[in-house]
Short mmCIF file of C-alpha atoms in Angstrom, two decimals:
data_model
loop_
_atom_site.label_atom_id
_atom_site.label_comp_id
_atom_site.label_asym_id
_atom_site.label_seq_id
_atom_site.Cartn_x
_atom_site.Cartn_y
_atom_site.Cartn_z
CA MET L 1 -15.17 9.14 14.89
CA LYS L 2 -15.14 7.71 18.27
CA ARG L 3 -18.93 7.63 18.38
CA LEU L 4 -19.14 6.01 14.96
CA THR L 5 -16.79 3.13 16.16
CA LEU L 6 -18.82 2.85 19.17
CA ALA L 7 -22.01 2.75 17.19
CA ILE L 8 -20.62 -0.03 14.89
CA LEU L 9 -19.20 -1.93 17.93
CA SER L 10 -22.54 -1.80 19.84
CA ALA L 11 -24.45 -2.91 16.60
CA ALA L 12 -22.05 -5.81 16.18
CA LEU L 13 -22.54 -6.60 19.70
CA VAL L 14 -26.26 -6.57 19.34
CA LEU L 15 -26.00 -8.80 16.37
CA VAL L 16 -23.72 -11.33 18.10
CA SER L 17 -25.71 -11.58 21.29
CA GLY L 18 -28.97 -11.62 19.22
CA ALA L 19 -27.57 -14.62 17.38
CA ALA L 20 -26.57 -16.25 20.73
CA ILE L 21 -30.05 -16.03 21.99
CA ALA L 22 -31.70 -16.97 18.88
CA LYS L 23 -29.32 -19.98 18.43
CA GLU L 24 -31.33 -22.95 17.51
CA TRP L 25 -29.88 -26.38 18.62
CA LYS L 26 -29.44 -28.14 15.15
CA ILE L 27 -26.46 -30.15 16.33
CA VAL L 28 -26.13 -31.35 19.90
CA ARG L 29 -22.90 -32.93 21.02
CA ILE L 30 -23.31 -35.45 23.72
CA GLY L 31 -20.67 -36.55 26.35
CA VAL L 32 -20.84 -40.22 27.12
CA GLU L 33 -18.54 -42.55 29.15
CA GLY L 34 -18.38 -45.95 27.25
CA ALA L 35 -17.03 -47.90 30.22
CA TYR L 36 -20.04 -48.59 32.27
CA PRO L 37 -22.00 -51.48 31.03
CA PRO L 38 -24.92 -52.21 30.49
CA PHE L 39 -25.48 -48.42 30.27
CA SER L 40 -22.64 -47.46 28.11
CA SER L 41 -19.68 -49.41 26.58
CA VAL L 42 -17.81 -49.96 23.54
CA THR L 43 -18.07 -53.13 21.42
CA THR L 44 -15.07 -54.86 20.01
CA SER L 45 -15.83 -53.12 16.78
CA GLY L 46 -15.58 -49.67 18.51
CA GLU L 47 -19.27 -48.92 18.45
CA LEU L 48 -20.95 -47.30 21.38
CA VAL L 49 -23.84 -49.54 22.87
CA GLY L 50 -25.96 -49.51 25.96
CA PHE L 51 -28.89 -48.07 27.69
CA ASP L 52 -27.56 -44.47 27.89
CA ILE L 53 -26.64 -44.60 24.24
CA ASP L 54 -30.06 -45.78 23.08
CA ILE L 55 -31.79 -43.30 25.35
CA THR L 56 -29.42 -40.71 23.63
CA LYS L 57 -30.52 -41.73 20.11
CA ALA L 58 -34.22 -41.75 21.25
CA LEU L 59 -34.03 -38.17 22.75
CA CYS L 60 -32.16 -36.77 19.80
CA LYS L 61 -34.84 -38.17 17.53
CA GLU L 62 -37.53 -36.85 19.59
CA MET L 63 -35.90 -33.39 19.71
CA GLN L 64 -35.33 -33.73 15.92
CA VAL L 65 -31.79 -32.57 16.26
CA LYS L 66 -28.56 -34.21 15.02
CA CYS L 67 -26.47 -35.48 17.78
CA SER L 68 -22.79 -36.44 17.70
CA MET L 69 -21.36 -38.57 20.81
CA VAL L 70 -18.08 -37.85 22.34
CA GLN L 71 -16.45 -40.35 24.54
CA GLN L 72 -14.91 -38.87 27.66
CA ASP L 73 -13.54 -40.53 30.78
CA TRP L 74 -15.73 -40.11 33.89
CA ASP L 75 -13.67 -37.90 36.15
CA GLY L 76 -13.12 -35.28 33.38
CA ILE L 77 -16.70 -35.48 32.26
CA ILE L 78 -17.98 -32.19 34.03
CA PRO L 79 -14.88 -30.11 33.33
CA ALA L 80 -15.14 -31.03 29.61
CA LEU L 81 -18.78 -30.01 29.49
CA LEU L 82 -17.88 -26.74 31.05
CA ALA L 83 -15.12 -26.46 28.58
CA ARG L 84 -17.58 -26.77 25.71
CA LYS L 85 -16.31 -29.99 24.45
CA TYR L 86 -19.81 -31.06 24.10
CA ASP L 87 -23.26 -29.69 25.21
CA ALA L 88 -24.86 -32.39 27.37
CA ILE L 89 -23.80 -35.37 29.40
CA ILE L 90 -25.78 -38.57 29.13
CA ALA L 91 -23.92 -40.90 31.19
CA SER L 92 -25.71 -42.21 34.05
CA MET L 93 -25.04 -39.12 36.08
CA SER L 94 -26.82 -38.81 39.48
CA ILE L 95 -28.45 -35.45 40.14
CA THR L 96 -26.71 -34.28 43.20
CA GLU L 97 -26.67 -30.98 45.03
CA LYS L 98 -22.88 -30.80 44.74
CA ARG L 99 -22.94 -31.32 40.82
CA LYS L 100 -25.86 -28.76 40.74
CA LYS L 101 -23.45 -26.01 41.80
CA LYS L 102 -21.69 -26.54 38.56
CA VAL L 103 -24.05 -27.84 36.05
CA ALA L 104 -27.82 -27.82 35.45
CA PHE L 105 -29.85 -31.03 35.13
CA SER L 106 -32.75 -32.25 33.28
CA ASP L 107 -35.50 -34.35 34.93
CA LYS L 108 -34.49 -37.85 35.87
CA TYR L 109 -34.45 -40.61 33.09
CA TYR L 110 -33.85 -43.33 35.58
CA ASN L 111 -33.08 -44.22 39.22
CA THR L 112 -31.74 -47.30 40.56
CA PRO L 113 -30.16 -48.04 44.17
CA ALA L 114 -26.53 -48.41 45.11
CA LYS L 115 -25.28 -51.74 46.54
CA PHE L 116 -22.08 -53.46 47.82
CA ALA L 117 -20.72 -56.73 46.45
CA ARG L 118 -18.47 -59.28 48.25
CA LYS L 119 -16.68 -62.29 47.23
CA LYS L 120 -18.89 -65.34 47.75
CA GLY L 121 -17.75 -67.07 51.16
CA SER L 122 -15.83 -64.21 52.41
CA GLY L 123 -18.55 -63.40 54.91
CA ILE L 124 -18.14 -59.65 55.14
CA GLU L 125 -20.93 -57.72 56.61
CA ILE L 126 -21.85 -54.24 55.92
CA SER L 127 -21.24 -52.17 59.11
CA LYS L 128 -18.66 -49.98 60.66
CA GLU L 129 -17.14 -52.81 62.31
CA GLY L 130 -17.48 -55.28 59.50
CA LEU L 131 -15.65 -52.78 56.96
CA LYS L 132 -12.75 -52.39 59.37
CA GLY L 133 -9.49 -53.13 57.50
CA LYS L 134 -11.37 -54.08 54.36
CA THR L 135 -10.49 -52.59 51.05
CA VAL L 136 -13.57 -51.28 48.99
CA GLY L 137 -13.28 -50.43 45.40
CA VAL L 138 -15.32 -47.74 43.79
CA GLN L 139 -15.24 -45.57 40.67
CA ARG L 140 -13.78 -42.23 41.38
CA ALA L 141 -15.92 -39.14 41.41
CA THR L 142 -19.11 -40.98 41.46
CA THR L 143 -22.02 -40.86 44.05
CA HIS L 144 -20.63 -44.24 45.47
CA ASP L 145 -17.04 -42.47 46.05
CA GLU L 146 -18.94 -39.74 47.92
CA PHE L 147 -20.94 -42.24 49.93
CA ILE L 148 -18.09 -44.34 50.89
CA THR L 149 -15.82 -41.46 51.64
CA GLY L 150 -18.53 -39.80 53.76
CA GLU L 151 -19.73 -42.98 55.73
CA PHE L 152 -16.73 -45.30 55.98
CA ASP L 153 -13.49 -43.34 55.28
CA ASP L 154 -12.61 -43.90 58.94
CA THR L 155 -12.69 -47.71 58.86
CA ALA L 156 -12.23 -49.06 55.42
CA THR L 157 -9.52 -48.50 52.82
CA ILE L 158 -10.93 -46.96 49.87
CA LYS L 159 -9.49 -47.63 46.16
CA ARG L 160 -10.59 -45.27 43.59
CA TYR L 161 -10.58 -46.38 39.97
CA GLY L 162 -11.05 -44.28 36.81
CA THR L 163 -13.70 -46.62 35.44
CA GLN L 164 -15.97 -49.22 36.84
CA ASP L 165 -14.42 -51.77 34.68
CA GLU L 166 -11.04 -51.39 36.26
CA ALA L 167 -12.58 -51.86 39.56
CA TYR L 168 -14.12 -55.22 38.43
CA LEU L 169 -10.63 -56.14 37.16
CA ASP L 170 -9.10 -55.66 40.64
CA ALA L 171 -11.96 -57.42 42.45
CA VAL L 172 -11.32 -60.59 40.31
CA ALA L 173 -7.67 -60.09 41.04
CA GLY L 174 -8.52 -60.06 44.67
CA ARG L 175 -7.19 -56.60 45.38
CA VAL L 176 -10.41 -55.40 46.77
CA ASP L 177 -12.60 -57.04 49.37
CA LEU L 178 -15.86 -55.21 48.37
CA LEU L 179 -17.12 -53.28 45.48
CA LEU L 180 -19.78 -50.42 45.96
CA ALA L 181 -21.47 -49.44 42.73
CA ASP L 182 -25.01 -49.01 41.12
CA SER L 183 -26.81 -52.28 41.66
CA VAL L 184 -28.05 -52.64 38.08
CA ALA L 185 -24.69 -51.67 36.49
CA MET L 186 -22.88 -54.15 38.83
CA ASP L 187 -25.41 -56.83 38.42
CA ASP L 188 -25.25 -56.89 34.51
CA GLY L 189 -21.65 -55.43 34.00
CA PHE L 190 -20.13 -57.88 36.61
CA LEU L 191 -22.14 -60.34 38.73
CA LYS L 192 -23.91 -61.87 35.82
CA THR L 193 -20.77 -62.11 33.74
CA ASP L 194 -18.27 -65.02 33.74
CA LYS L 195 -15.53 -63.04 35.78
CA GLY L 196 -18.04 -62.05 38.47
CA LYS L 197 -19.34 -65.39 39.03
CA ASP L 198 -17.61 -65.62 42.49
CA TRP L 199 -19.06 -62.47 43.74
CA GLU L 200 -22.50 -61.65 45.21
CA PHE L 201 -24.52 -58.66 46.58
CA VAL L 202 -24.35 -57.94 50.19
CA GLY L 203 -26.16 -55.36 52.38
CA PRO L 204 -29.17 -52.96 51.77
CA ASP L 205 -30.08 -50.94 48.76
CA TYR L 206 -28.65 -47.26 49.17
CA THR L 207 -30.65 -44.44 47.95
CA ASP L 208 -29.89 -41.61 50.50
CA PRO L 209 -30.47 -38.43 48.34
CA LYS L 210 -27.71 -36.61 50.43
CA TYR L 211 -25.28 -38.89 48.55
CA PHE L 212 -27.15 -40.49 45.59
CA GLY L 213 -29.31 -37.56 44.51
CA ILE L 214 -32.85 -38.05 42.98
CA GLY L 215 -32.14 -40.27 40.09
CA VAL L 216 -29.93 -39.91 37.01
CA GLY L 217 -30.32 -37.00 34.81
CA ILE L 218 -28.77 -35.17 31.75
CA ALA L 219 -26.09 -32.51 32.66
CA ILE L 220 -26.16 -29.33 30.68
CA ARG L 221 -24.29 -26.05 31.09
CA LYS L 222 -26.28 -23.73 33.40
CA GLN L 223 -26.68 -21.01 30.75
CA ASP L 224 -28.33 -23.34 28.24
CA THR L 225 -31.70 -23.26 29.88
CA ASP L 226 -33.32 -23.70 26.49
CA LEU L 227 -31.54 -27.07 26.07
CA VAL L 228 -32.74 -28.23 29.43
CA GLU L 229 -36.22 -27.53 28.43
CA MET L 230 -35.76 -29.42 25.21
CA PHE L 231 -34.43 -32.70 27.05
CA ASN L 232 -37.25 -32.43 29.70
CA LYS L 233 -39.86 -32.29 26.86
CA ALA L 234 -38.06 -35.14 25.01
CA ILE L 235 -37.85 -37.38 28.20
CA ALA L 236 -41.61 -36.86 28.72
CA GLY L 237 -42.15 -37.53 25.08
CA ILE L 238 -40.31 -40.82 24.94
CA ARG L 239 -42.00 -41.83 28.16
CA THR L 240 -45.43 -41.42 26.73
CA LYS L 241 -44.81 -42.73 23.19
CA GLY L 242 -43.32 -45.97 24.43
CA THR L 243 -39.96 -45.59 23.11
CA TYR L 244 -38.56 -45.60 26.69
CA ALA L 245 -40.42 -48.79 27.64
CA LYS L 246 -38.91 -50.55 24.45
CA ILE L 247 -35.57 -49.53 25.41
CA ASN L 248 -36.02 -50.38 28.98
CA ALA L 249 -37.14 -53.91 27.97
CA LYS L 250 -34.12 -54.30 25.64
CA TYR L 251 -31.88 -54.25 28.73
CA PHE L 252 -33.86 -54.89 31.77
CA ASP L 253 -36.66 -57.19 33.24
CA PHE L 254 -37.69 -54.46 35.55
CA ASP L 255 -38.59 -50.86 35.47
CA VAL L 256 -35.29 -48.72 35.74
CA TYR L 257 -37.18 -45.48 35.84
CA GLY L 258 -38.14 -45.98 39.49
CA ASP L 259 -40.89 -44.14 41.20
CA MET J 1 -10.63 -19.70 41.18
CA ASP J 2 -11.58 -21.95 43.96
CA VAL J 3 -8.61 -21.29 46.45
CA ALA J 4 -10.39 -22.65 49.28
CA ALA J 5 -10.85 -26.11 47.85
CA ILE J 6 -6.93 -26.31 47.44
CA ILE J 7 -6.12 -24.93 50.80
CA ASP J 8 -8.57 -27.44 52.43
CA ASN J 9 -6.97 -30.23 50.67
CA LEU J 10 -3.36 -29.35 51.35
CA PRO J 11 -2.88 -32.11 53.77
CA LEU J 12 -4.00 -34.60 50.95
CA TYR J 13 -1.36 -32.89 48.59
CA PHE J 14 1.30 -33.36 51.17
CA LYS J 15 0.38 -37.02 51.67
CA GLY J 16 0.51 -37.49 48.10
CA LEU J 17 3.89 -35.72 48.02
CA GLY J 18 5.22 -38.13 50.54
CA ILE J 19 4.02 -41.32 48.44
CA THR J 20 5.56 -39.59 45.24
CA LEU J 21 9.02 -39.13 47.07
CA SER J 22 8.97 -42.69 48.66
CA LEU J 23 8.11 -44.13 45.22
CA VAL J 24 10.80 -42.24 43.29
CA SER J 25 13.65 -42.60 45.71
CA GLY J 26 12.81 -46.31 46.25
CA ALA J 27 12.83 -46.86 42.44
CA LEU J 28 16.10 -44.91 42.05
CA VAL J 29 17.86 -46.92 44.70
CA CYS J 30 16.73 -50.41 43.42
CA GLY J 31 17.15 -49.03 39.92
CA MET J 32 20.78 -48.09 40.44
CA VAL J 33 21.61 -51.41 42.05
CA LEU J 34 20.34 -53.10 38.95
CA ALA J 35 21.91 -50.69 36.72
CA ILE J 36 25.37 -51.07 37.62
CA PRO J 37 25.92 -54.63 36.87
CA ILE J 38 23.69 -54.38 33.69
CA GLY J 39 25.63 -51.43 32.38
CA LEU J 40 28.94 -52.95 33.10
CA LEU J 41 28.04 -56.24 31.43
CA ALA J 42 26.48 -54.43 28.41
CA SER J 43 29.84 -52.46 27.84
CA VAL J 44 31.82 -55.79 27.81
CA ARG J 45 33.17 -56.48 24.06
CA ASN J 46 31.58 -60.12 24.00
CA PRO J 47 28.33 -60.85 22.36
CA LEU J 48 27.79 -63.65 24.89
CA ILE J 49 27.87 -61.29 27.87
CA TRP J 50 26.33 -58.12 26.31
CA ALA J 51 23.43 -59.80 24.62
CA LEU J 52 21.37 -60.35 27.61
CA PRO J 53 21.69 -56.94 29.26
CA LYS J 54 21.36 -55.16 25.99
CA ALA J 55 18.08 -57.03 25.33
CA TYR J 56 16.97 -55.89 28.85
CA ILE J 57 17.85 -52.30 28.06
CA TYR J 58 16.16 -52.46 24.68
CA LEU J 59 13.12 -53.96 26.11
CA PHE J 60 12.53 -51.39 28.89
CA THR J 61 13.62 -48.37 26.93
CA GLY J 62 11.71 -49.44 23.80
CA THR J 63 8.27 -49.53 25.58
CA PRO J 64 6.21 -46.95 27.30
CA LEU J 65 6.53 -46.83 31.17
CA LEU J 66 2.67 -46.99 31.27
CA VAL J 67 2.52 -50.19 29.51
CA GLN J 68 5.02 -51.54 31.60
CA MET J 69 2.96 -50.66 34.81
CA TYR J 70 -0.25 -51.94 33.51
CA ILE J 71 1.30 -55.25 32.52
CA ILE J 72 2.76 -55.51 36.00
CA TYR J 73 -0.41 -54.30 37.96
CA TYR J 74 -3.37 -55.49 35.74
CA GLY J 75 -1.63 -58.08 33.90
CA THR J 76 -0.37 -60.16 36.75
CA GLY J 77 -3.84 -60.09 38.29
CA GLN J 78 -5.22 -62.25 35.46
CA PHE J 79 -3.29 -65.52 36.30
CA GLU J 80 -4.73 -67.72 38.92
CA ALA J 81 -1.25 -69.36 39.47
CA LEU J 82 0.42 -65.96 40.23
CA ARG J 83 -2.51 -65.00 42.53
CA GLU J 84 -1.75 -68.06 44.60
CA SER J 85 1.90 -67.69 44.66
CA PHE J 86 4.16 -66.24 47.26
CA LEU J 87 4.65 -63.09 45.03
CA TRP J 88 0.97 -62.19 45.39
CA PRO J 89 1.34 -60.32 48.65
CA VAL J 90 3.68 -57.89 46.86
CA LEU J 91 1.87 -57.84 43.39
CA LYS J 92 -1.47 -57.29 45.30
CA GLU J 93 -0.51 -53.78 46.45
CA ALA J 94 -0.69 -51.07 43.77
CA TYR J 95 2.29 -49.59 45.44
CA TRP J 96 4.66 -52.35 45.05
CA CYS J 97 3.58 -52.73 41.48
CA ALA J 98 4.35 -49.20 40.58
CA LEU J 99 7.63 -49.44 42.61
CA ILE J 100 8.67 -52.44 40.50
CA ALA J 101 7.76 -51.04 37.22
CA PHE J 102 9.59 -47.71 37.97
CA ALA J 103 12.79 -49.59 39.19
CA LEU J 104 12.88 -51.86 36.24
CA ASN J 105 12.27 -48.89 33.90
CA THR J 106 15.04 -46.45 35.44
CA ALA J 107 17.37 -49.42 35.75
CA ALA J 108 17.32 -49.83 31.95
CA TYR J 109 17.92 -46.07 31.37
CA THR J 110 20.43 -45.69 34.03
CA ALA J 111 22.25 -48.78 32.54
CA GLU J 112 22.30 -47.37 29.21
CA ILE J 113 23.78 -44.15 30.62
CA LEU J 114 26.52 -46.09 32.41
CA ARG J 115 27.18 -48.30 29.42
CA GLY J 116 27.97 -45.03 27.24
CA ALA J 117 29.93 -43.57 29.86
CA ILE J 118 32.05 -46.67 30.44
CA GLU J 119 32.64 -47.08 26.68
CA GLN J 120 33.83 -43.44 26.45
CA THR J 121 36.73 -44.04 28.71
CA TYR J 122 39.94 -42.77 27.25
CA TYR J 123 42.13 -45.69 26.10
CA GLY J 124 45.36 -43.98 27.30
CA GLU J 125 44.11 -44.24 30.91
CA ILE J 126 43.55 -47.70 30.75
CA GLU J 127 46.99 -48.35 29.03
CA ALA J 128 48.57 -46.29 31.71
CA ALA J 129 46.87 -48.42 34.37
CA ARG J 130 48.12 -51.63 32.64
CA SER J 131 51.52 -50.37 32.34
CA VAL J 132 51.96 -50.00 36.18
CA GLY J 133 50.62 -53.50 36.49
CA MET J 134 47.06 -52.96 37.61
CA SER J 135 44.74 -56.12 37.49
CA LYS J 136 41.50 -56.03 35.52
CA ALA J 137 39.41 -55.61 38.68
CA THR J 138 41.53 -52.89 39.93
CA ILE J 139 41.48 -51.03 36.68
CA TYR J 140 37.54 -51.20 36.74
CA ARG J 141 37.49 -50.03 40.49
CA ARG J 142 40.15 -47.34 40.23
CA ILE J 143 40.11 -45.97 36.58
CA ILE J 144 36.97 -46.87 34.59
CA LEU J 145 34.10 -46.79 37.03
CA PRO J 146 35.04 -43.44 38.85
CA SER J 147 35.52 -41.69 35.57
CA ALA J 148 32.60 -43.15 33.99
CA PHE J 149 30.37 -42.07 36.95
CA ARG J 150 31.71 -38.64 36.70
CA ARG J 151 30.76 -38.39 32.94
CA ALA J 152 27.31 -40.05 33.71
CA LEU J 153 26.30 -37.54 36.37
CA PRO J 154 24.64 -34.94 34.28
CA ALA J 155 22.64 -37.44 32.10
CA TYR J 156 21.77 -39.15 35.41
CA GLY J 157 20.38 -35.92 36.77
CA ASN J 158 18.09 -35.95 33.90
CA GLU J 159 17.06 -39.34 34.37
CA VAL J 160 16.27 -38.68 38.03
CA ILE J 161 13.91 -35.82 36.80
CA PHE J 162 12.29 -38.13 34.21
CA MET J 163 11.60 -40.63 36.92
CA LEU J 164 9.90 -38.09 38.99
CA HIS J 165 7.74 -36.90 36.22
CA GLY J 166 6.95 -40.50 35.16
CA SER J 167 5.87 -41.42 38.65
CA ALA J 168 2.81 -39.49 38.11
CA LEU J 169 1.53 -42.58 36.16
CA ALA J 170 1.09 -44.16 39.76
CA GLY J 171 -2.05 -42.05 40.21
CA ILE J 172 -3.70 -44.24 37.53
CA ILE J 173 -3.32 -47.40 39.44
CA THR J 174 -5.38 -46.14 42.38
CA ILE J 175 -2.21 -44.87 44.32
CA VAL J 176 -2.83 -41.51 45.89
CA ASP J 177 0.51 -39.79 44.94
CA LEU J 178 0.64 -36.10 44.08
CA PHE J 179 -1.11 -36.77 40.87
CA GLY J 180 -3.63 -38.93 42.44
CA ALA J 181 -4.41 -36.31 45.13
CA ALA J 182 -4.91 -33.68 42.39
CA ARG J 183 -7.38 -36.20 40.65
CA ILE J 184 -9.29 -36.67 43.96
CA VAL J 185 -9.56 -32.86 44.48
CA ASN J 186 -10.59 -32.35 40.94
CA SER J 187 -13.30 -35.07 41.04
CA ARG J 188 -14.63 -33.63 44.25
CA TYR J 189 -14.72 -29.87 43.47
CA PHE J 190 -14.68 -30.00 39.60
CA VAL J 191 -11.77 -27.68 39.58
CA PRO J 192 -9.34 -29.08 37.10
CA PHE J 193 -7.17 -26.07 36.71
CA GLU J 194 -6.74 -25.35 40.34
CA SER J 195 -6.15 -28.92 41.41
CA PHE J 196 -3.68 -29.80 38.62
CA ILE J 197 -1.61 -26.43 38.86
CA THR J 198 -1.22 -27.25 42.40
CA ALA J 199 0.26 -30.58 41.72
CA GLY J 200 2.40 -28.97 39.04
CA PHE J 201 3.59 -26.55 41.53
CA PHE J 202 4.69 -29.47 43.85
CA TYR J 203 6.48 -31.12 41.03
CA LEU J 204 8.24 -27.95 40.08
CA CYS J 205 9.52 -27.56 43.51
CA VAL J 206 10.80 -30.93 43.80
CA THR J 207 12.58 -30.85 40.37
CA PHE J 208 14.10 -27.52 41.62
CA LEU J 209 15.61 -29.25 44.48
CA ILE J 210 16.90 -32.26 42.41
CA VAL J 211 18.50 -29.67 39.90
CA TRP J 212 20.03 -27.88 42.76
CA GLY J 213 21.30 -31.09 44.41
CA PHE J 214 22.99 -32.36 41.17
CA LYS J 215 24.52 -28.99 40.68
CA LEU J 216 26.26 -29.38 44.07
CA TRP J 217 27.07 -32.97 43.29
CA GLU J 218 28.64 -32.04 39.91
CA LYS J 219 30.70 -29.22 41.58
CA ARG J 220 32.20 -31.74 43.73
CA TRP J 221 32.81 -34.41 41.28
CA HIS J 222 33.79 -32.13 38.38
CA ALA J 223 35.96 -29.91 40.68
CA HIS J 224 38.99 -30.71 38.34
CA LEU J 225 37.16 -29.47 35.28
CA ARG J 226 36.15 -26.22 36.69
CA PRO J 227 38.14 -23.06 35.54
CA ARG J 228 40.69 -22.17 38.29
CA ASP J 229 39.46 -19.66 40.78
CA THR J 230 41.65 -16.94 39.09
CA ASP J 231 40.54 -14.09 41.49
CA ALA J 232 41.69 -15.97 44.59
CA ALA J 233 44.95 -17.09 42.94
CA GLN J 234 45.84 -13.61 41.93
CA LYS J 235 45.20 -12.38 45.44
CA VAL J 236 47.78 -14.61 46.90
CA GLY J 237 50.12 -13.87 43.83
CA LYS J 238 50.13 -17.15 42.24
CA LEU J 239 48.90 -15.88 38.99
CA PRO J 240 49.91 -12.60 37.15
CA VAL J 241 47.24 -10.02 36.93
CA SER J 242 46.48 -9.40 33.20
CA LYS J 243 45.09 -6.06 32.18
CA PRO J 244 41.70 -5.98 30.50
CA GLY J 245 41.67 -5.00 26.83
#
């Protein structure tokens, strides 16, 4: 009797694990942020738009899978992936060593430097001395948060926000002296808009891989190696077929892919 | 379980605990100062007098604390005139915005607790006070308020705990309170379970201390309501010993 149960159990186990290995990705759930223009934002009618969103749609088409998008706040975006709320994150996430400890990444799909912005006429210079006593606004749990915490924690006051948009709000309100963010996101999402008209870039481009990684990729659970492969192929696919260039041109007048 | 991440960041948690405690105690003190007059006026039986304090109570107990905090923090930053006024040095700081929101909120709840307690005053007590010729002010000072405070104490203990728990909202507007500290740890190490359960543990400890403190306070203020210490009374022979059964 015992042996029979064991046999049934192990047969069932083989079936279940066999099914898991052979699982074909027909539906892929994608975690997106929706508060990071021009890459990801929500329109007044509640629709998700942006570079990340268009890339997501293009990649899903290329992979011939159905995709559903799940909006998730940034600082819970990796835990929610690990908790299987969705299968991949396409949300301008830089590929860093620290994140690689928790998740796997696809190849990069764009790469842009980080930069500071200051209020016009404030005359703040970017140096240990220049940041003394100044308040810098960053989005929590981003590479920019890592960088400012690692390099300027001893001189500047750091204010961390849940979304980049909240940091912009406080910049306009005058609660922060400097912003540190992705140069493209900040340019299109803030400096070129009406509320950011009194602000300007200052200091060099930051690309130090120690903080900023090697570009922006798609985060996937480590065990889903097949999905990583699928995304890599799809990224290469939309690059060669020109879909990427079309999306690039829709949002930017330069090449966001980087070199 | 990533215990090392928590242990490494214990100083951050303790710093956050300090901010939480200072926010909550500050809000409770300011709230009480506001609540006593508001609660008193709301209990007066004259619509001209109770209208305004009751409107205040209704407004602040009828809207979520989070909404109130967002209006005070992000809402005020929108107006140029406010940004250039003398108020801005205060409103500029997230800490003060949170403190103002918490104080106004707890003031409304505390005032409502006080109003209820005042209205429950037994009429006989007031009649007795009048019959010995006490003035209105004296009646309030000697009779109504002391007994109202006593009755309000258990409900107020709950309000203090609610305020502590509500203070976690401060973590949302960039303040590194206990919850803010947990969010930083979570974002650095991607350990939501460990980071938030640690914050929960800290909150639990503080709640325990509050409950214990109020128990002592009630013991003191409600001494007249406690059953008499029969054992001690029996020993000195003041009460007859009754046989069980």
